[in-house]
Coordinates of C-alpha atoms and ligand atoms in Angstrom, one line a residue:
M1 CA 82.1 105.2 83.1
S2 CA 83.3 102.7 80.6
T3 CA 83.8 98.9 80.8
F4 CA 87.0 97.1 80.2
Q5 CA 85.7 96.0 76.8
E6 CA 85.1 99.6 75.9
L7 CA 88.6 100.5 76.7
G8 CA 89.7 98.2 73.9
L9 CA 91.1 95.2 75.7
N10 CA 91.2 91.9 74.0
E11 CA 89.4 88.7 75.0
D12 CA 92.3 87.0 76.8
L13 CA 92.6 90.0 79.1
I14 CA 88.9 90.4 79.6
N15 CA 88.7 86.8 80.6
A16 CA 91.4 87.3 83.2
I17 CA 89.8 90.4 84.4
T18 CA 86.6 88.6 84.9
D19 CA 88.4 85.9 86.9
L20 CA 90.0 88.5 89.0
G21 CA 86.6 90.0 89.8
F22 CA 87.4 93.5 88.6
T23 CA 84.0 94.9 87.5
K24 CA 85.0 98.3 86.2
P25 CA 88.2 100.2 85.4
S26 CA 89.6 102.5 88.0
E27 CA 90.1 106.1 87.1
V28 CA 93.7 105.9 86.1
Q29 CA 93.0 102.8 84.1
E30 CA 90.1 104.5 82.3
K31 CA 92.3 107.4 81.4
A32 CA 95.5 105.6 80.5
I33 CA 94.5 102.3 78.8
P34 CA 92.8 103.7 75.7
V35 CA 95.7 106.1 75.0
L36 CA 98.3 103.6 75.5
L37 CA 96.6 101.1 73.3
E38 CA 96.0 103.5 70.5
E39 CA 99.1 105.5 70.3
E40 CA 102.8 104.9 70.6
R41 CA 103.4 107.8 73.0
D42 CA 105.1 108.7 76.2
L43 CA 102.9 109.1 79.3
V44 CA 103.1 110.7 82.7
A45 CA 100.5 109.6 85.2
L46 CA 100.1 110.9 88.7
A47 CA 98.1 108.8 91.0
Q48 CA 98.2 107.8 94.6
T49 CA 99.1 104.3 95.8
G50 CA 96.2 101.8 95.5
T51 CA 94.6 103.4 92.5
G52 CA 95.3 100.4 90.2
K53 CA 98.4 101.7 88.3
T54 CA 99.8 98.2 87.7
A55 CA 96.9 97.3 85.5
A56 CA 96.9 100.8 83.9
F57 CA 100.3 100.0 82.3
G58 CA 100.1 96.2 82.5
F59 CA 97.0 95.6 80.4
P60 CA 98.2 97.8 77.4
M61 CA 101.7 96.3 77.6
L62 CA 100.3 92.7 77.6
Q63 CA 98.1 93.5 74.7
K64 CA 100.8 95.2 72.7
I65 CA 103.8 92.9 73.0
D66 CA 104.3 90.0 70.7
I67 CA 103.9 86.8 72.7
N68 CA 105.1 84.6 69.9
S69 CA 108.5 86.3 70.0
R70 CA 110.9 85.6 72.8
T71 CA 112.6 89.0 72.7
T72 CA 112.4 91.2 75.7
Q73 CA 110.0 93.9 74.7
G74 CA 108.8 95.5 78.0
L75 CA 110.9 96.7 80.9
I76 CA 109.3 97.9 84.2
L77 CA 111.5 99.5 86.8
S78 CA 110.2 99.7 90.3
P79 CA 111.9 100.8 93.6
T80 CA 111.8 97.8 95.8
R81 CA 112.0 94.0 95.6
E82 CA 108.6 93.8 97.2
L83 CA 106.9 95.9 94.6
C84 CA 108.8 94.1 91.9
L85 CA 107.4 90.8 93.0
Q86 CA 104.0 92.3 93.4
I87 CA 103.9 93.7 89.9
T88 CA 105.3 90.4 88.4
N89 CA 102.6 88.5 90.2
E90 CA 99.8 90.9 89.1
L91 CA 101.1 90.7 85.4
K92 CA 101.0 87.0 85.5
N93 CA 97.5 87.1 86.7
Y94 CA 96.4 89.6 84.1
G95 CA 98.2 87.5 81.4
K96 CA 97.1 84.1 82.5
Y97 CA 95.3 83.4 79.2
C98 CA 98.1 84.9 77.1
K99 CA 99.7 81.6 76.1
G100 CA 103.5 81.7 76.0
L101 CA 103.8 84.8 78.2
N102 CA 107.0 85.0 80.3
V103 CA 107.3 87.7 82.9
T104 CA 110.5 87.7 84.9
A105 CA 111.4 89.6 88.1
I106 CA 114.9 90.8 88.6
Y107 CA 115.9 92.1 92.1
G108 CA 118.8 92.1 94.5
G109 CA 119.2 89.6 97.3
A110 CA 118.5 86.5 95.2
S111 CA 120.6 84.4 92.8
I112 CA 121.6 86.4 89.8
T113 CA 122.3 83.3 87.7
E114 CA 118.9 81.9 88.4
Q115 CA 117.4 85.2 87.3
A116 CA 119.6 85.2 84.2
K117 CA 118.3 81.8 83.4
Q118 CA 114.7 82.9 83.6
V119 CA 115.5 85.8 81.2
K120 CA 117.1 83.5 78.8
K121 CA 114.0 81.4 78.5
G122 CA 112.5 84.3 76.7
A123 CA 111.1 86.8 79.0
Q124 CA 109.0 89.3 77.0
I125 CA 108.6 91.4 80.1
I126 CA 111.1 92.1 82.8
V127 CA 110.2 93.7 86.1
A128 CA 113.3 95.0 87.8
T129 CA 114.8 97.1 90.6
P130 CA 117.3 99.5 89.2
G131 CA 120.3 98.3 91.1
R132 CA 120.1 94.6 90.0
M133 CA 119.1 95.6 86.5
K134 CA 122.2 97.7 86.1
D135 CA 124.3 94.9 87.4
M136 CA 122.8 92.4 84.9
I137 CA 123.3 94.8 82.0
S138 CA 126.9 95.3 82.8
R139 CA 127.4 91.5 83.0
K140 CA 125.5 91.2 79.7
L141 CA 123.0 88.9 81.3
V142 CA 120.1 90.8 79.7
D143 CA 119.5 92.5 76.5
I144 CA 117.2 95.4 76.5
S145 CA 118.2 96.9 73.2
K146 CA 115.0 95.9 71.6
I147 CA 112.4 97.0 74.2
Q148 CA 109.4 99.0 73.0
Y149 CA 107.9 99.9 76.3
S150 CA 109.6 101.0 79.4
V151 CA 107.7 101.8 82.6
L152 CA 109.1 103.8 85.5
D153 CA 106.8 102.8 88.4
E154 CA 106.7 104.9 91.6
A155 CA 109.2 107.2 89.9
D156 CA 109.3 109.7 92.8
E157 CA 110.2 106.8 95.1
M158 CA 113.0 105.5 92.9
L159 CA 114.5 108.9 92.8
N160 CA 114.1 109.3 96.6
M161 CA 116.0 106.2 97.0
G162 CA 118.9 107.5 94.9
F163 CA 118.3 105.5 91.7
Y164 CA 118.7 108.5 89.4
E165 CA 122.0 107.4 87.9
D166 CA 121.1 103.8 87.7
I167 CA 117.9 104.7 85.8
T168 CA 119.8 107.0 83.4
D169 CA 122.3 104.2 82.9
I170 CA 119.7 101.6 82.2
L171 CA 117.7 103.8 79.8
S172 CA 120.9 104.5 77.8
H173 CA 120.8 100.8 76.8
T174 CA 117.3 101.0 75.4
P175 CA 116.3 102.1 71.9
M176 CA 115.4 105.8 71.2
D177 CA 112.1 105.0 69.7
K178 CA 110.5 103.1 72.6
S179 CA 107.6 104.5 74.6
T180 CA 108.2 105.5 78.2
W181 CA 105.4 105.5 80.7
L182 CA 106.1 107.1 84.0
F183 CA 103.9 106.5 87.1
S184 CA 104.3 108.5 90.3
A185 CA 102.3 109.5 93.3
T186 CA 103.8 113.0 93.4
M187 CA 105.6 115.2 91.0
P188 CA 108.7 116.7 92.7
R189 CA 111.2 118.5 90.6
E190 CA 113.4 115.4 90.1
V191 CA 110.5 113.5 88.5
A192 CA 109.7 116.4 86.3
S193 CA 113.3 116.6 85.2
I194 CA 113.4 112.8 84.4
A195 CA 110.2 113.3 82.4
K196 CA 111.8 116.2 80.5
K197 CA 115.0 114.4 79.9
F198 CA 113.8 111.0 78.8
M199 CA 110.4 111.6 77.4
Y200 CA 109.0 113.2 74.3
D201 CA 105.8 115.2 74.5
P202 CA 104.2 112.9 77.1
I203 CA 100.5 112.8 77.6
E204 CA 99.8 113.8 81.2
I205 CA 97.1 112.2 83.4
T206 CA 96.3 113.2 86.9
V207 CA 93.9 111.1 89.1
G208 CA 92.3 113.0 91.9
N209 CA 93.9 116.0 93.4
K210 CA 97.5 114.8 93.8
N211 CA 97.7 116.5 97.2
E212 CA 94.4 115.5 98.5
S213 CA 94.6 113.0 101.4
T214 CA 92.3 110.1 101.6
S215 CA 88.9 111.2 102.8
N216 CA 88.2 108.5 105.4
V217 CA 91.3 109.5 107.4
S218 CA 90.8 111.9 110.3
H219 CA 93.7 114.0 111.4
E220 CA 94.7 114.7 115.0
Y221 CA 97.6 116.5 116.6
Y222 CA 98.9 116.2 120.1
L223 CA 101.0 119.0 121.6
V224 CA 103.8 117.8 123.9
N225 CA 107.2 118.9 125.1
G226 CA 109.8 117.7 122.6
R227 CA 111.4 115.5 125.2
D228 CA 108.1 113.7 126.0
R229 CA 107.7 112.4 122.4
Y230 CA 108.4 108.8 123.3
L231 CA 106.1 108.8 126.3
A232 CA 103.4 110.4 124.3
L233 CA 103.8 107.7 121.7
K234 CA 103.4 105.0 124.3
R235 CA 100.3 106.6 125.7
L236 CA 98.7 106.8 122.2
A237 CA 99.4 103.2 121.8
D238 CA 98.1 102.2 125.2
A239 CA 95.0 104.3 124.7
N240 CA 94.2 102.3 121.5
P241 CA 94.5 98.7 122.6
D242 CA 93.8 97.3 119.1
I243 CA 96.2 99.6 117.3
F244 CA 97.8 98.3 114.1
S245 CA 100.0 101.2 113.0
V246 CA 102.8 102.6 111.1
I247 CA 104.9 105.1 113.0
F248 CA 107.0 107.5 111.0
C249 CA 110.3 108.9 112.1
R250 CA 112.5 111.3 110.2
T251 CA 115.8 109.4 110.3
K252 CA 116.9 105.8 110.2
R253 CA 118.5 106.3 113.5
D254 CA 115.3 107.5 115.2
T255 CA 113.4 104.7 113.5
Q256 CA 115.7 102.1 114.9
R257 CA 115.8 103.7 118.3
V258 CA 112.1 104.1 118.8
A259 CA 111.4 100.6 117.6
E260 CA 114.0 99.2 120.0
K261 CA 112.6 101.1 122.9
L262 CA 109.1 99.9 122.1
V263 CA 110.3 96.3 122.0
E264 CA 112.1 96.8 125.3
D265 CA 108.9 98.2 126.8
G266 CA 107.0 95.1 125.8
Y267 CA 105.2 96.3 122.6
S268 CA 105.2 94.2 119.5
A269 CA 107.1 96.6 117.3
G270 CA 109.6 96.4 114.5
A271 CA 111.8 98.8 112.5
L272 CA 111.8 99.3 108.7
H273 CA 114.5 101.4 107.2
G274 CA 117.1 101.4 104.5
D275 CA 120.0 100.2 106.7
L276 CA 118.4 96.8 107.1
S277 CA 119.2 94.1 104.7
Q278 CA 116.6 93.1 102.2
N279 CA 116.1 89.9 104.1
Q280 CA 115.5 91.7 107.4
R281 CA 113.1 94.1 105.7
D282 CA 111.2 91.1 104.2
L283 CA 110.9 89.5 107.6
V284 CA 109.6 92.7 109.3
M285 CA 107.1 93.2 106.5
K286 CA 106.0 89.6 106.8
S287 CA 105.4 89.9 110.6
F288 CA 103.6 93.1 110.1
R289 CA 101.3 91.6 107.5
N290 CA 100.6 88.7 109.8
K291 CA 99.9 91.2 112.5
Q292 CA 102.6 89.8 114.8
I293 CA 103.9 93.3 114.7
Q294 CA 101.4 95.9 115.9
M295 CA 103.6 98.9 115.5
L296 CA 105.8 99.2 112.5
V297 CA 108.3 102.1 112.9
A298 CA 109.5 103.2 109.5
T299 CA 111.2 105.9 107.5
D300 CA 109.3 107.5 104.7
V301 CA 111.4 105.9 102.0
A302 CA 111.1 102.4 103.4
A303 CA 107.4 102.6 104.0
R304 CA 106.5 103.6 100.5
G305 CA 104.6 100.9 98.7
I306 CA 103.4 99.2 101.8
D307 CA 100.0 98.0 100.8
V308 CA 98.6 96.7 104.1
D309 CA 94.9 97.4 104.2
D310 CA 94.0 97.3 107.9
V311 CA 96.3 99.9 109.3
T312 CA 94.2 101.7 112.0
H313 CA 96.6 104.5 112.9
V314 CA 99.4 106.4 111.3
I315 CA 101.5 108.1 113.9
N316 CA 103.8 110.9 112.9
Y317 CA 106.5 110.6 115.6
Q318 CA 108.0 113.6 114.0
L319 CA 106.6 115.7 111.2
P320 CA 108.2 115.2 107.8
D321 CA 110.3 118.0 106.3
E322 CA 108.1 118.2 103.2
T323 CA 104.4 118.7 103.6
E324 CA 103.8 116.5 100.7
T325 CA 105.3 113.6 102.5
Y326 CA 102.5 113.9 105.1
T327 CA 100.0 112.9 102.4
H328 CA 102.0 109.7 101.8
R329 CA 102.1 108.9 105.4
S330 CA 98.5 109.4 106.2
G331 CA 97.6 107.4 103.0
R332 CA 98.9 104.3 104.7
T333 CA 95.7 104.2 106.7
G334 CA 92.0 104.5 105.7
R335 CA 92.6 102.1 102.8
A336 CA 90.1 99.8 101.1
G337 CA 87.1 101.7 102.4
K338 CA 88.1 101.6 106.0
T339 CA 88.5 104.5 108.3
G340 CA 91.8 105.5 109.8
V341 CA 93.4 108.1 112.0
S342 CA 96.6 110.0 111.3
M343 CA 98.1 111.3 114.5
V344 CA 100.9 113.8 114.8
I345 CA 103.0 114.4 117.9
V346 CA 104.2 118.0 117.8
A347 CA 106.2 120.3 119.9
K348 CA 105.1 123.9 120.2
S349 CA 107.5 125.1 117.7
E350 CA 106.0 122.9 115.0
V351 CA 102.3 123.9 115.3
R352 CA 102.8 126.3 112.4
K353 CA 103.5 123.3 110.2
I354 CA 100.1 121.8 111.1
K355 CA 98.5 124.9 109.7
S356 CA 100.3 124.6 106.4
I357 CA 99.5 120.9 106.2
E358 CA 95.8 121.7 106.7
R359 CA 96.0 124.1 103.8
I360 CA 97.4 121.5 101.5
I361 CA 95.3 118.5 102.5
K362 CA 92.2 120.8 102.7
K363 CA 91.2 119.2 106.0
Q364 CA 91.2 120.3 109.6
F365 CA 93.2 118.7 112.3
E366 CA 91.6 118.1 115.6
K367 CA 93.8 119.2 118.5
K368 CA 93.7 116.5 121.1
D369 CA 95.4 116.0 124.4
I370 CA 97.6 113.0 125.2
P371 CA 95.4 110.8 127.3
S372 CA 96.0 110.8 131.0
G373 CA 97.2 107.7 132.8
I374 CA 93.8 107.2 134.3
E375 CA 92.1 107.4 131.0
I376 CA 94.3 104.8 129.6
C377 CA 93.6 102.5 132.5
E378 CA 89.9 102.9 131.8
V379 CA 90.3 102.3 128.1
Q380 CA 92.3 99.2 128.7
L381 CA 89.9 97.9 131.2
M382 CA 86.8 98.5 129.0
S383 CA 88.6 97.0 126.1
L384 CA 89.3 93.8 128.0
A385 CA 85.8 93.7 129.3
N386 CA 84.5 93.9 125.7
K387 CA 86.9 91.2 124.6
V388 CA 85.8 88.9 127.4
H389 CA 82.2 89.6 126.6
N390 CA 82.6 88.8 122.9
T391 CA 84.8 85.8 123.4
E392 CA 83.4 82.5 122.3
V393 CA 83.8 79.8 124.8
N394 CA 86.5 77.3 123.9
H395 CA 85.3 73.9 125.1
E396 CA 88.8 72.6 125.3
I397 CA 88.8 74.1 128.8
D398 CA 85.8 72.0 129.9
K399 CA 88.0 69.3 131.3
Y400 CA 89.7 71.7 133.6
L401 CA 86.6 73.4 134.8
N402 CA 86.0 71.2 137.8
S403 CA 89.3 72.2 139.4
I404 CA 88.8 75.8 138.5
N405 CA 85.3 75.8 139.9
D406 CA 86.6 74.2 143.0
L407 CA 89.1 77.0 143.5
F408 CA 86.4 79.6 143.1
K409 CA 83.6 77.8 144.9
D410 CA 83.5 80.5 147.6
T411 CA 83.8 83.4 145.3
N412 CA 80.6 85.0 144.0
K413 CA 80.2 86.5 140.5
E414 CA 80.7 90.0 141.6
E415 CA 83.9 89.3 143.4
L416 CA 85.1 87.1 140.6
I417 CA 84.7 89.8 138.1
K418 CA 86.6 92.2 140.3
K419 CA 89.4 89.8 140.7
F420 CA 89.5 88.9 137.1
F421 CA 89.8 92.4 135.9
S422 CA 92.2 93.5 138.5
V423 CA 94.7 91.1 137.0
E424 CA 95.0 93.4 134.0
F425 CA 94.0 96.7 135.5
T426 CA 96.6 96.6 138.3
R427 CA 99.4 96.4 135.9
F428 CA 98.4 99.5 134.1
F429 CA 97.2 101.3 137.2
N430 CA 100.6 100.8 139.0
Y431 CA 102.4 102.1 136.0
Y432 CA 100.2 105.1 135.4
K433 CA 98.8 106.0 138.9
N434 CA 101.4 108.8 139.4
S435 CA 102.2 109.5 135.8
K436 CA 102.6 113.1 134.8
D437 CA 100.3 115.1 132.6
L438 CA 101.9 115.4 129.2
R439 CA 99.5 118.0 128.0
V440 CA 100.9 121.3 126.8
S441 CA 98.7 124.2 125.9
E442 CA 99.4 126.1 122.8
S443 CA 99.1 129.5 124.3
G444 CA 99.4 128.8 127.9
S445 CA 95.7 129.5 128.2
S446 CA 92.7 127.2 128.6
D447 CA 91.3 124.3 126.6
R448 CA 89.8 124.7 123.2
G449 CA 86.1 125.4 122.9
G450 CA 86.1 127.4 126.1
K451 CA 84.3 124.7 127.9
S452 CA 84.3 125.3 131.6
S453 CA 86.1 122.5 133.4
G454 CA 84.5 120.5 136.1
T455 CA 81.0 121.0 134.9
D456 CA 81.0 118.3 132.2
T457 CA 80.1 114.7 132.3
R458 CA 82.2 112.1 130.4
Y459 CA 80.4 109.1 129.0
F460 CA 81.4 105.7 127.8
I461 CA 79.4 104.3 124.8
N462 CA 79.8 100.9 123.4
V463 CA 80.1 101.7 119.7
G464 CA 83.4 102.5 118.1
R465 CA 85.5 102.3 115.0
K466 CA 84.4 98.8 114.3
D467 CA 80.9 100.1 113.9
G468 CA 82.2 102.6 111.3
Y469 CA 82.4 105.7 113.4
D470 CA 85.1 108.2 113.7
W471 CA 85.0 111.2 116.0
M472 CA 83.2 113.3 113.6
S473 CA 80.5 110.9 112.6
L474 CA 79.9 109.8 116.2
K475 CA 79.6 113.4 117.2
D476 CA 77.1 114.0 114.5
F477 CA 75.2 110.9 115.4
L478 CA 75.0 111.9 119.1
K479 CA 74.0 115.5 118.3
E480 CA 71.2 114.2 116.1
V481 CA 69.7 111.5 118.3
L482 CA 70.1 113.6 121.5
E483 CA 68.8 116.7 119.7
L484 CA 71.7 118.7 121.1
G485 CA 73.4 121.8 119.6
R486 CA 76.7 122.0 117.7
D487 CA 79.0 122.4 120.7
D488 CA 77.0 120.4 123.2
V489 CA 78.8 117.1 122.5
F490 CA 82.6 117.4 122.8
K491 CA 85.8 115.5 123.4
V492 CA 84.6 112.6 121.3
D493 CA 87.2 109.9 121.4
V494 CA 86.6 106.9 119.3
K495 CA 88.3 103.6 120.1
D496 CA 87.9 100.3 118.3
S497 CA 84.9 98.9 119.9
F498 CA 83.8 101.7 122.2
S499 CA 84.1 105.5 122.6
F500 CA 84.0 108.4 125.0
F501 CA 82.3 111.7 124.8
N502 CA 81.5 114.7 127.0
T503 CA 78.4 116.9 127.5
E504 CA 77.7 119.6 130.0
K505 CA 76.6 118.2 133.3
E506 CA 73.1 119.6 132.8
N507 CA 72.6 117.3 129.9
E508 CA 73.6 114.2 131.8
E509 CA 70.1 113.1 132.7
K510 CA 68.8 113.6 129.1
V511 CA 71.7 111.5 127.7
L512 CA 71.3 108.7 130.1
A513 CA 67.5 108.6 129.8
F514 CA 67.8 108.5 126.1
F515 CA 70.1 105.6 126.0
T516 CA 68.4 103.4 128.6
D517 CA 66.6 101.5 126.0
F518 CA 68.1 102.5 122.7
K519 CA 68.7 100.1 119.9
Y520 CA 70.6 100.8 116.8
N521 CA 71.0 98.4 113.9
G522 CA 69.3 95.8 116.1
R523 CA 71.8 96.2 118.9
F524 CA 71.5 97.8 122.3
V525 CA 73.6 100.9 122.5
N526 CA 74.8 101.4 126.0
V527 CA 76.0 104.7 127.5
E528 CA 77.4 105.1 131.0
V529 CA 79.0 107.9 132.9
S530 CA 82.7 107.4 132.8
E531 CA 84.7 107.8 136.0
N532 CA 87.4 109.8 134.4
K533 CA 86.6 113.3 133.4
G534 CA 88.3 113.2 130.0
R535 CA 90.7 115.9 129.4
S536 CA 88.6 118.6 130.9
G537 CA 90.6 119.3 134.0
G538 CA 87.7 118.9 136.5
G539 CA 87.9 116.0 138.8
R540 CA 91.4 115.1 137.9
R541 CA 93.0 112.2 139.6
D542 CA 94.3 112.4 143.1
R543 CA 97.8 113.4 143.1
K544 CA 98.4 113.4 146.8
R545 CA 99.8 110.0 146.5
S546 CA 102.9 111.3 145.0
G547 CA 103.7 113.0 148.2
G548 CA 103.5 116.4 146.6
R549 CA 107.3 116.7 146.2
R550 CA 107.5 116.7 142.5
R551 CA 104.4 117.1 140.5
D552 CA 105.9 115.4 137.6
D553 CA 107.1 112.3 139.4
K554 CA 106.9 109.5 137.0
P555 CA 106.7 105.8 137.1
R556 CA 110.1 104.3 136.9
G557 CA 109.9 103.4 133.2
E558 CA 109.0 106.9 132.3
R559 CA 111.4 108.7 134.5
R560 CA 114.2 106.6 133.3
S561 CA 113.6 107.1 129.6
R562 CA 114.4 110.7 130.1
R563 CA 117.9 109.9 130.7
S564 CA 120.3 109.4 127.8
E565 CA 119.9 106.1 126.1
N566 CA 123.5 105.3 126.5
S567 CA 123.5 105.5 130.2
E568 CA 121.2 102.5 130.4
N569 CA 122.7 99.3 131.8
K570 CA 121.3 95.8 131.4
N571 CA 120.0 95.5 134.9
D572 CA 118.0 98.7 134.6
R573 CA 116.6 97.5 131.5
R574 CA 115.4 94.3 133.0
S575 CA 113.8 96.0 135.9
R576 CA 112.0 98.4 133.6
R577 CA 110.6 95.7 131.5
S578 CA 108.9 94.1 134.5
D579 CA 107.1 97.3 135.3
S580 CA 106.3 98.2 131.8
P581 CA 102.6 98.7 131.4
K582 CA 102.4 96.6 128.3
P583 CA 100.1 93.7 128.8
R584 CA 101.0 90.6 126.8
R585 CA 100.8 92.2 123.4
S586 CA 101.3 89.0 121.5
K587 CA 98.3 87.6 123.1
S588 CA 96.1 90.4 122.0
T589 CA 97.4 90.2 118.5
S590 CA 96.4 86.6 118.3
D591 CA 92.8 87.5 118.5
R592 CA 93.0 90.0 115.7
P593 CA 92.6 87.8 112.7
R594 CA 88.9 87.9 113.4
R595 CA 88.9 91.3 111.7
S596 CA 88.2 90.7 108.1
R597 CA 91.2 90.5 105.9
R598 CA 90.9 91.4 102.3
K599 CA 93.1 88.9 100.7
Ligands
ADP601 P1 98.9 101.0 92.7 O1 100.1 100.5 91.9 O2 98.3 102.2 92.1 O3 99.3 101.3 94.1 P2 97.9 98.4 92.3 O4 98.0 98.4 90.8 O5 98.9 97.7 93.1 O6 97.8 99.9 92.8 O7 96.4 98.0 92.7 C1 95.9 97.9 94.0 C2 94.9 96.8 94.2 O8 93.7 97.0 93.5 C3 95.5 95.4 93.6 O9 95.1 94.4 94.6 C4 94.7 95.2 92.3 O10 94.6 93.8 92.1 C5 93.4 95.9 92.6 N1 92.8 96.5 91.4 C6 93.4 97.1 90.4 N2 92.5 97.5 89.4 C7 91.3 97.1 89.9 C8 89.9 97.3 89.4 N3 89.7 97.9 88.2 N4 88.9 96.8 90.1 C9 89.2 96.2 91.3 N5 90.4 96.0 91.8 C10 91.4 96.5 91.1
MG602 MG1 102.0 100.2 92.1

């Protein structure tokens, strides 16, 4: 492993790197920087998002251009305005000690004359989206006839977005003898053909296995009837109260539709797709970054380049057509050393695809069942209890305490707790009490693992994702401390601050005894028998309530959503909102900033 100095970077850059706190080059930087500094050559680099590509081309470009000249010498093309601004910003940081450096961003949706003015001041480097760049060339507002370095960043994405012709056109205005550096996460045919057409004998660099998915992401799939997709999505969200997710749909239309339905149902959701204006997209992204939006519903194209670090779940509302796209999707979570979950909602006919994805990502999916209504109620309740328990008292309420205490003077603690939690629980319970079972079995036969139903115990344990667990590591942990065998702990379901798991009933005593006084990392780990049986079948909720007429009788919101969207009228909509199970989402987001943010 080399240092930045050893890669051959000059003092101005090293000083900026020190300020930025980068201690060592990333793999793509280590491989690309020395070559680009030493040789005038074309380069193709394949590396996933987040691997430090900007500096891989940015440092060499900054070192090689002539800052004393005001001619435009470097051109970086990137697919979106957001990326364009990000790159410009990074380059300015990298070049902060390069006196006289001018980096200008050129993108649609902002004043073209203002951008032209910036260029005229003597921009040595231009970072541009293809559309606006082409526009500026045709109006003769930029001159790229003397550039020495051109970068195609996120090349696969630019081509996905239909920029092939714009790129061709732009490059035709650049000199033959420049160097072209192409960066891409994947190498589909189109990118290969661009490389062939515009590049001469490029050096190729690949970082990691280009198809390998991030290692701290676990993969799960949920089998449902195709028509239950949306209900399944809602349950997945409800079963993960602290979800902060990107939900992928295949088309713009589905993206918009799912987002709208979620909003109607009281979730904090937003849509991100190509039919929105740049301004609308910026707004959605801003809300997502601020966590005002918990569920961002997006198309593959629009979601590329999203660099939000704390995404807890990626949900594949539908599987993508191309297996490779799945890698991109799941790569939106598990970033910056955190763990993440990639969930797929599949219909029976698509299960084959899961197998082929497994082969490509070289990881196994866990087949899981859509949580039952009663499980969700429990999760929500325990999540609230945890939140209340961890809440710091705000002394602003002190002045009202007298009247509140007055009101409750005849209520004892036990009763108060019951009442307090019923406020939230009843909402979910009413919605879910008669909800139907969305599980579908692959073969029509029994559960995986051949566990007999009705003979297991489900437990609640107060550690979860926040403590760094995913289902696998928690299972390992439990097996180890309880000295149980490989298959003795199952149905491990990890939530943010707590989890569930099952064992055979015969192990119940052992488990509870072990955890009566167990401390881990200085903290008591608490395990209790959970009332719901998990997805084991035994002890399922009482269905008599529904009158036995239709087993699949659903709460109003659910039943309605089976009908065609278009048949909804305004009144229906209002009535559904009121019985939506969604508890004040905006409130729960406001306590999220406690989670550490990187920037
Ligand atoms: P990519 O273009 O491959 O998606 P970026 O160039 O945007 O990745 O880099 C991702 C993040 O990592 C940025 O915030 C960047 O500042 C940071 N970064 C880049 N190189 C390093 C490094 N060598 N050490 C630490 N952080 C780095
Ligand atoms: Mg990048």
